[in-house]
Coordinates of C-alpha atoms and ligand atoms in Angstrom, one line a residue:
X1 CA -19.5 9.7 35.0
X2 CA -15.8 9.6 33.9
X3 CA -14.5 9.7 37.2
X4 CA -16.9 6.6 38.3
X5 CA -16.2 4.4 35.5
X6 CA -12.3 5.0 36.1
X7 CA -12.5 4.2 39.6
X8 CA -15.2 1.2 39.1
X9 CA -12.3 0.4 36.6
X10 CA -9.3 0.5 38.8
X11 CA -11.5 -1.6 42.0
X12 CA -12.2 -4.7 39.6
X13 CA -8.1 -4.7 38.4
X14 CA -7.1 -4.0 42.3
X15 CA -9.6 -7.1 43.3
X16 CA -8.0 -9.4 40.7
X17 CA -4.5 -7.6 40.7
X18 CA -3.2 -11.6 40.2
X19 CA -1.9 -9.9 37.3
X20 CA 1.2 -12.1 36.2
X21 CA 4.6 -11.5 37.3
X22 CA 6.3 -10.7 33.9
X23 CA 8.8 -8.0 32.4
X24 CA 6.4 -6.7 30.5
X25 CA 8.7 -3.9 29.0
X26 CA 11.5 -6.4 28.1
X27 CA 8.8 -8.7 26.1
X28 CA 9.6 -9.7 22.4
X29 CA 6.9 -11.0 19.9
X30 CA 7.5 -14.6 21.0
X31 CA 4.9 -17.7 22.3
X32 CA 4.3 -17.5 26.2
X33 CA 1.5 -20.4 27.1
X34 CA -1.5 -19.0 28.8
X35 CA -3.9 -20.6 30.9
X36 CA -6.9 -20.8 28.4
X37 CA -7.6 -21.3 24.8
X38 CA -10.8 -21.5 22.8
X39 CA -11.9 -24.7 20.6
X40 CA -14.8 -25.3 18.5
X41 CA -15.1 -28.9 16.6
X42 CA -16.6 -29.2 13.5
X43 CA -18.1 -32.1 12.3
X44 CA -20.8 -34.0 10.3
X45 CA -21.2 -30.6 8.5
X46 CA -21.7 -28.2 11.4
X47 CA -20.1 -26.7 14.3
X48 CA -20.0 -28.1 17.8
X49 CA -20.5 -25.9 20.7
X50 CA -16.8 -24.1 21.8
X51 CA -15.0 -24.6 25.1
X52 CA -12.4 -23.0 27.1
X53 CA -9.7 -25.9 27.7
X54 CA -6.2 -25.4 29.9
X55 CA -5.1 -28.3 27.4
X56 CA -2.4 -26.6 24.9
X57 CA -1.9 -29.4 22.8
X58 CA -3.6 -30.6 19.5
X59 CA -3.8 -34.5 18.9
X60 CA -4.7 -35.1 15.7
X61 CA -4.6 -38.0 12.6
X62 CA -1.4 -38.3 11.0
X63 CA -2.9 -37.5 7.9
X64 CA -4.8 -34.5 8.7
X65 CA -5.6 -32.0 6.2
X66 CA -3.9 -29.5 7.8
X67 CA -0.5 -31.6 8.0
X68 CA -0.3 -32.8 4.2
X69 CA -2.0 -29.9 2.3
X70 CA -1.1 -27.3 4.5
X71 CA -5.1 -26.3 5.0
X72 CA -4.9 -23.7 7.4
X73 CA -5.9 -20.4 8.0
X74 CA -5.3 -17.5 10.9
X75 CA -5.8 -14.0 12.2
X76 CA -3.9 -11.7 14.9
X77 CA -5.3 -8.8 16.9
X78 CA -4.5 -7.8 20.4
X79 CA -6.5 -6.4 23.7
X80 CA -5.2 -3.8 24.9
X81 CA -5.8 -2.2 28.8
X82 CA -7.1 1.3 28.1
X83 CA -5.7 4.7 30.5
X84 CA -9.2 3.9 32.6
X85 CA -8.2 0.3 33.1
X86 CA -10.7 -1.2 30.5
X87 CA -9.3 -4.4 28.6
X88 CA -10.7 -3.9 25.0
X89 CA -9.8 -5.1 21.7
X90 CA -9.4 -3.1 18.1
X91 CA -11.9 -3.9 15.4
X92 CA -12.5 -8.1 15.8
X93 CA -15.7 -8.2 13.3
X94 CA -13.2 -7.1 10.7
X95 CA -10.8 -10.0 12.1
X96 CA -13.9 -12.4 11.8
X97 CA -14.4 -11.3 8.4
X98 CA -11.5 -11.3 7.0
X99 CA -10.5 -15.3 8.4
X100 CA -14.5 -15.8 6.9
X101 CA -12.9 -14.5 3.3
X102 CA -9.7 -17.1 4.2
X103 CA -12.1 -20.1 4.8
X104 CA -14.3 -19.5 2.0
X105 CA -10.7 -19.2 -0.5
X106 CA -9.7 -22.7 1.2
X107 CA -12.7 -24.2 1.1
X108 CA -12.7 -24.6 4.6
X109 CA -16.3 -24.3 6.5
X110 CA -16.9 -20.4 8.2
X111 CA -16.7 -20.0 11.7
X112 CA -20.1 -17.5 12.3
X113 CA -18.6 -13.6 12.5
X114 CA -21.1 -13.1 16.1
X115 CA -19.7 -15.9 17.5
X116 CA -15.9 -16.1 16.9
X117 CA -16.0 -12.2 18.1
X118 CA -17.6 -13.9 21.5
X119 CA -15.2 -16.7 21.4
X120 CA -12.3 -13.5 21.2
X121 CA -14.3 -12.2 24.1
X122 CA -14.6 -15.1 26.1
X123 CA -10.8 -16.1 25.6
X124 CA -9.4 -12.7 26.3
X125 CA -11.6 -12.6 29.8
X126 CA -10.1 -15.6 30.4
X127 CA -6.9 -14.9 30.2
X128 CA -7.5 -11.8 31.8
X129 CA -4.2 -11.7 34.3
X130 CA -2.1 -12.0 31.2
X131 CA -3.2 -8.7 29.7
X132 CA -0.3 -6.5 29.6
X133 CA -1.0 -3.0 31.8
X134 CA -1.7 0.3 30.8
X135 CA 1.6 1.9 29.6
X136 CA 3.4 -1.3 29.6
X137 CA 4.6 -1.4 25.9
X138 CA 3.1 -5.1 26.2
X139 CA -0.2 -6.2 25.0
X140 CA -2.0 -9.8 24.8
X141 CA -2.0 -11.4 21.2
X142 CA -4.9 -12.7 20.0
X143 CA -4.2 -15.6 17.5
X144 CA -7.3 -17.3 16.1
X145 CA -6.5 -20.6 13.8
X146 CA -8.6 -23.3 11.8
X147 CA -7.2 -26.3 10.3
X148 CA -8.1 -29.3 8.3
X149 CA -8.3 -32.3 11.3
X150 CA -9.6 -35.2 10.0
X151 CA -7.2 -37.7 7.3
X152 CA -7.2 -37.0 3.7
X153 CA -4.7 -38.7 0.9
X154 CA -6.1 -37.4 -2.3
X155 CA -5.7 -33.8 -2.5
X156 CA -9.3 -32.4 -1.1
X157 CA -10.3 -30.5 1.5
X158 CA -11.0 -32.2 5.0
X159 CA -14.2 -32.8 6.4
X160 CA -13.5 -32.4 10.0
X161 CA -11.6 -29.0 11.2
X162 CA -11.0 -27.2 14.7
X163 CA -10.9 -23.1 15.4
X164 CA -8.9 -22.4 17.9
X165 CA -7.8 -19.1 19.9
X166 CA -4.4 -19.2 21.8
X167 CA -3.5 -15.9 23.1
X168 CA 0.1 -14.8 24.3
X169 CA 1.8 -11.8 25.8
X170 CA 3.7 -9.8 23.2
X171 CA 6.3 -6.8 22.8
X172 CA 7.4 -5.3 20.0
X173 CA 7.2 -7.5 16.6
X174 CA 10.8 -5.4 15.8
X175 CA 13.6 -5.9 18.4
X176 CA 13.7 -2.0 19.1
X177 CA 10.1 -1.0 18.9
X178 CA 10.1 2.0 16.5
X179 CA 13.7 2.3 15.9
X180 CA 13.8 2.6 11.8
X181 CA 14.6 -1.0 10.0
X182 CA 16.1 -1.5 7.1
X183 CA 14.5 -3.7 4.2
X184 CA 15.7 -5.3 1.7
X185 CA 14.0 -6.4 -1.9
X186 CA 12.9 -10.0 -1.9
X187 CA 14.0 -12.2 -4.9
X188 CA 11.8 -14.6 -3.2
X189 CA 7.8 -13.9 -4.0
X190 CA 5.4 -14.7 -1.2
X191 CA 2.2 -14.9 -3.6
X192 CA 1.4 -16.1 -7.0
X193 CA -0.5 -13.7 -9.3
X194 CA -4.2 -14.8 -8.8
X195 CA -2.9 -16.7 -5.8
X196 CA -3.2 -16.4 -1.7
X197 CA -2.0 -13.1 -1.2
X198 CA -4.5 -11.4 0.1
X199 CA -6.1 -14.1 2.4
X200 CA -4.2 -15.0 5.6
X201 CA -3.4 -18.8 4.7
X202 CA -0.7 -20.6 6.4
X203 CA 1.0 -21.1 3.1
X204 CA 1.9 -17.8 2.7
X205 CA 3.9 -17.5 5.6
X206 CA 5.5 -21.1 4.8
X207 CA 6.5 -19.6 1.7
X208 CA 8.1 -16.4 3.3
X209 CA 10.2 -18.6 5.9
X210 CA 13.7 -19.1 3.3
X211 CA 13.2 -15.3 2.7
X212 CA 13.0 -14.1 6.3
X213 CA 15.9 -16.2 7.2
X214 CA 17.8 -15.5 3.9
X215 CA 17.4 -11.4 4.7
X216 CA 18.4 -12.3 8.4
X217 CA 21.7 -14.2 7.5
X218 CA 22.6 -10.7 5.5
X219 CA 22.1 -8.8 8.4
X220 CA 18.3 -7.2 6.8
X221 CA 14.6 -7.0 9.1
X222 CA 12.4 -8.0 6.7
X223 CA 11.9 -8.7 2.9
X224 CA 9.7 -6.3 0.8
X225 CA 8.3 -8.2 -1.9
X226 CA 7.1 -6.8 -5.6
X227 CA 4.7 -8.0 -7.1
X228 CA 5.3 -11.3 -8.7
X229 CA 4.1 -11.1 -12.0
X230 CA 6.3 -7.7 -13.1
X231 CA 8.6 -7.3 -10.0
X232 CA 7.9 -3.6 -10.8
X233 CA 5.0 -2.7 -8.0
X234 CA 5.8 -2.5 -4.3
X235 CA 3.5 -5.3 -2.7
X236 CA 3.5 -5.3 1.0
X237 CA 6.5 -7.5 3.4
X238 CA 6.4 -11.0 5.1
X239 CA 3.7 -9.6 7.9
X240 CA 2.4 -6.3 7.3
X241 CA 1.4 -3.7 4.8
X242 CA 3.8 -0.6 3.7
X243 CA 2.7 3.1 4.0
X244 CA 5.3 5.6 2.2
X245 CA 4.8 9.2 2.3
X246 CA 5.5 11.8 -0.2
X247 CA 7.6 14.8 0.3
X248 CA 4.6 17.3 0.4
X249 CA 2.8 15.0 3.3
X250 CA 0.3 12.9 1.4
X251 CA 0.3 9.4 2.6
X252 CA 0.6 6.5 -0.3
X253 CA -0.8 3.3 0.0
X254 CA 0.2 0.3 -2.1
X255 CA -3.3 -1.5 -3.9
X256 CA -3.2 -4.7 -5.1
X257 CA -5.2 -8.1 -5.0
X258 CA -2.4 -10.2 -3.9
X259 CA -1.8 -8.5 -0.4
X260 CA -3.3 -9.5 2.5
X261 CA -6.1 -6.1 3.1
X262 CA -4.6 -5.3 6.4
X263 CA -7.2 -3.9 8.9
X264 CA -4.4 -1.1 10.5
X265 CA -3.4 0.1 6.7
X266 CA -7.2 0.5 6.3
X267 CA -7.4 2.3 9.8
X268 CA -4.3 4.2 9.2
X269 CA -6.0 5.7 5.7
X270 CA -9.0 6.4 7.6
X271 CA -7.1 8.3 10.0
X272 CA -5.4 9.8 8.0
X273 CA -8.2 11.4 5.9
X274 CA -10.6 11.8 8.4
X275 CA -8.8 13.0 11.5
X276 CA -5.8 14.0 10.3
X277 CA -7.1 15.8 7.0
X278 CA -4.2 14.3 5.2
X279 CA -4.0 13.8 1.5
X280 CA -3.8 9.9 0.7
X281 CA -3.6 8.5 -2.6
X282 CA -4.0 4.5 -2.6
X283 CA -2.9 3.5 -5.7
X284 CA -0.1 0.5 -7.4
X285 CA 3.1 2.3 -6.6
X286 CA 6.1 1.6 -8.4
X287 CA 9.4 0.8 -6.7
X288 CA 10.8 3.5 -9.4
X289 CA 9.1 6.0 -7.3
X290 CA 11.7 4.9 -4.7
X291 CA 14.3 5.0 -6.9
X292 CA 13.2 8.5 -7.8
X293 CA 13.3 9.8 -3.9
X294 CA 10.2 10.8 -3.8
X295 CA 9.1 9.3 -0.9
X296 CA 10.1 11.1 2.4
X297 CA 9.0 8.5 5.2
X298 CA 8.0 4.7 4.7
X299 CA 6.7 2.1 7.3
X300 CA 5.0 -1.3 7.5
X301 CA 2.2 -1.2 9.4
X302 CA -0.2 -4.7 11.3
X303 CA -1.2 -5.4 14.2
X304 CA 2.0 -7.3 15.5
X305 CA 4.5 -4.2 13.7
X306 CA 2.1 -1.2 14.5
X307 CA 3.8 1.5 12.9
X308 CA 7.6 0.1 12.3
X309 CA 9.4 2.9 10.7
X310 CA 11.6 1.9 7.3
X311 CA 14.9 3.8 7.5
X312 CA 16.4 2.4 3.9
X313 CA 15.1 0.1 1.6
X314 CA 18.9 -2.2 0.1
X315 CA 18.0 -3.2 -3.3
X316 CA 20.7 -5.0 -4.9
X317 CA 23.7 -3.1 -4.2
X318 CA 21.8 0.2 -4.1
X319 CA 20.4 1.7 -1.0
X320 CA 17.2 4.0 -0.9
X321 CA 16.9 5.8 2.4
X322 CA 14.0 7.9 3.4
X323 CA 15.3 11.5 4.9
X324 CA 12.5 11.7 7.3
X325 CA 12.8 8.6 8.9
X326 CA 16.3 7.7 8.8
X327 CA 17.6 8.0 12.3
X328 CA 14.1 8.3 14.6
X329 CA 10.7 7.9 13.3
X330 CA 9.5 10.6 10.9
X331 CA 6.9 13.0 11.2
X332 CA 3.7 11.4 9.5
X333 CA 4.3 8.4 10.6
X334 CA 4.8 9.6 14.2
X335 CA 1.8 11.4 13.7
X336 CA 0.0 8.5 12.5
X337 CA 1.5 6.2 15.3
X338 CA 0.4 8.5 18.3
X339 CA -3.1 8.6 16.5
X340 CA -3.7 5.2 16.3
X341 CA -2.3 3.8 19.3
X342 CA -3.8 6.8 21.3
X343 CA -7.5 5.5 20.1
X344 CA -6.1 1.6 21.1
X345 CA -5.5 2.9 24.5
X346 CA -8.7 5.0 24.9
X347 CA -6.6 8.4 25.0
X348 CA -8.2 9.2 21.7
X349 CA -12.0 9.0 21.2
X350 CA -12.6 6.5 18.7
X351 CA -14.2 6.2 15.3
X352 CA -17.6 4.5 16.0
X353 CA -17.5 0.4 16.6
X354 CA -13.5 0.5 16.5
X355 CA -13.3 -0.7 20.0
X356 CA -14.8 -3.3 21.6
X357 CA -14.7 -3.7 25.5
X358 CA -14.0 -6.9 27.0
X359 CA -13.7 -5.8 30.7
Ligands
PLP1 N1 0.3 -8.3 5.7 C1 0.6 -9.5 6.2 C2 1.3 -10.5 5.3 C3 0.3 -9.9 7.5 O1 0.6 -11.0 8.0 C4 -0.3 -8.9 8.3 C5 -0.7 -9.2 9.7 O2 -1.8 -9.6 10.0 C6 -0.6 -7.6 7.8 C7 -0.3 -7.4 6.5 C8 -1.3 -6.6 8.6 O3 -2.6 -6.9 8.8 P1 -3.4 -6.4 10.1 O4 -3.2 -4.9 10.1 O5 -4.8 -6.7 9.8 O6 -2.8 -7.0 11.2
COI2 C1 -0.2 -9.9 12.7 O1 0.3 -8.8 12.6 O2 -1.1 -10.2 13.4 C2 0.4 -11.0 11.9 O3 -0.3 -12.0 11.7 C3 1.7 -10.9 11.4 C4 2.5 -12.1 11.8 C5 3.7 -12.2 10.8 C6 3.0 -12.0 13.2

């Protein structure tokens, strides 16, 4: 049974092997046009049927929503080819639900969770000679978007919006894949309490763009924010969640209502617990704890980062770094990296509904 669906498998790629003729192991996260995105119109209060267009551009009012008030929302996930030459993708209804949770916070109308994972389907397929190959290091980024389209002056929501799904080839969202980075404390928040945090709204990331350059110009990866009401609690950083482990093993997971709920961090802890039979404690975690050592490993953790290993953390003048994970990735988070990327690939049976085959 295996052995036919590997080779049914490796006939349908060798018939369509117009795979295209890209580096894929020298790929950065950057924005390669592809030949097919999705778009759905809504209007009059309901959605029009979606298409498949080879137009990349978006004409809209000068006064759209989006472009004054910022009203936009967005998700990332990837498909992946699996060892037996399926193209599948990781988890989409939680994708689906999650951008439902960011519409419904914007007050921007909700694209159906059955059908925007079809549209995911349909656009992937699509795109189907842009999926990276088995083994690659590459994989094809999913990026679905909505956006206020129609004029609005007084500050309201639109009435008119378009979904969207553009899809690019990606590398690693770190130059270096999972060479340890170094952090440094924000002095910048990206959320308000009681704010946007933990919905993935445009804003947020217009908020973060002064801090991500600021920490590049002083030669740092990313920013780790606190939490802006105390500046006391580790939050998460501009595009993924933190894990930290403790010297005896047990993985710790920031919780708090102003980060965005990634759907690897809540993999990962699944993981962790369940296959792994580790110890994991998610909980508010001070950054005193750092301070303290006790943290033997740390890593952010998305879909675009994976697992990117956190060598020190610079904290105004002071520099925490994690013994593990200093040089090379640590342990547990190797551990944790091989698990989860093994089950992405098919190497690893997964957890039921995790993956979802395309092709
Ligand atoms: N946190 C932020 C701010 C992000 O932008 C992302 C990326 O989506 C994540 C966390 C990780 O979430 P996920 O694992 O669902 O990709
Ligand atoms: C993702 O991981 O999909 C994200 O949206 C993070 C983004 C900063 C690239």
């Amino acid at each position: 049974m295996m052995r036919a669906m590997l080779c049914a498998g490796q006939e349908r790629q060798g018939f369509k092997m117009e795979k295209k003729q890209i580096d894929w192991s020298s790929l950065g996260f950057g924005y390669q046009q592809t030949d097919y995105r999705y778009v759905a119109n809504y209007k009059n209060g309901a959605w029009e049927e979606g298409t498949l267009t080879r137009d990349a551009n978006v004409v809209i009012n000068e006064c759209a929503g989006v472009l004054q008030y910022s009203q936009s929302c967005f998700e990332g996930l990837k498909a992946y080819t699996t060892e037996d030459g399926h193209i599948v993708t990781f988890r989409p209804d939680l994708n689906a639900q999650r951008m439902k949770d960011s519409c419904e916070w914007l007050e921007m109308p909700v694209y159906p969770v059955d059908k925007w994972v079809e549209a995911v389907k349909m656009t992937v397929k699509a795109n189907e000679a842009w999926v990276a190959p088995y083994g690659s290091g590459a994989t094809l980024y999913i990026r679905p978007y909505m956006f206020g389209s129609n004029a609005v002056i007084g500050v309201k929501p639109a009435d008119e919006y378009q979904f969207r799904i553009l899809t690019t080839p990606v590398g690693p969202y770190f130059k270096g894949g999972v060479k340890p980075i170094t952090i440094r404390i924000s002095d910048f928040d990206r959320a308000a309490p009681h704010g946007t945090g933990h919905i993935k709204a445009g804003l947020n990331y217009a908020m973060s763009l002064h801090a991500i350059m600021d920490a590049h110009r002083n030669g740092f990866d990313e920013n780790l924010y606190l939490d802006p009401a105390t500046r006391t609690k580790i939050e998460e950083t501009g595009g993924a969640n933190v894990l930290l482990v403790k010297k005896d093993g047990t993985l710790v997971v920031p919780k708090s209502g102003s980060i965005l709920p990634s759907i690897t961090r809540r993999s990962l802890v699944y993981i962790a617990q369940e296959i792994l039979g580790m110890k994991v404690e998610e909980r508010e975690v001070l950054f005193d704890e750092v301070r303290k050592g006790e943290f033997a490993e740390c890593g952010l953790c998305g879909t675009a980062a994976v697992i990117s290993p956190v060598a020190r953390i610079y904290d105004h003048g002071t520099t925490y770094e994690f013994p593990d994970g200093k040089d090379d990735i640590g342990p547990v988070m190797k551990k944790l990296y091989d698990t989860l990327t093994g089950i992405q690939m098919g190497r690893l049976e997964a957890p039921e509904g995790w993956i979802c085959v395309i092709d």
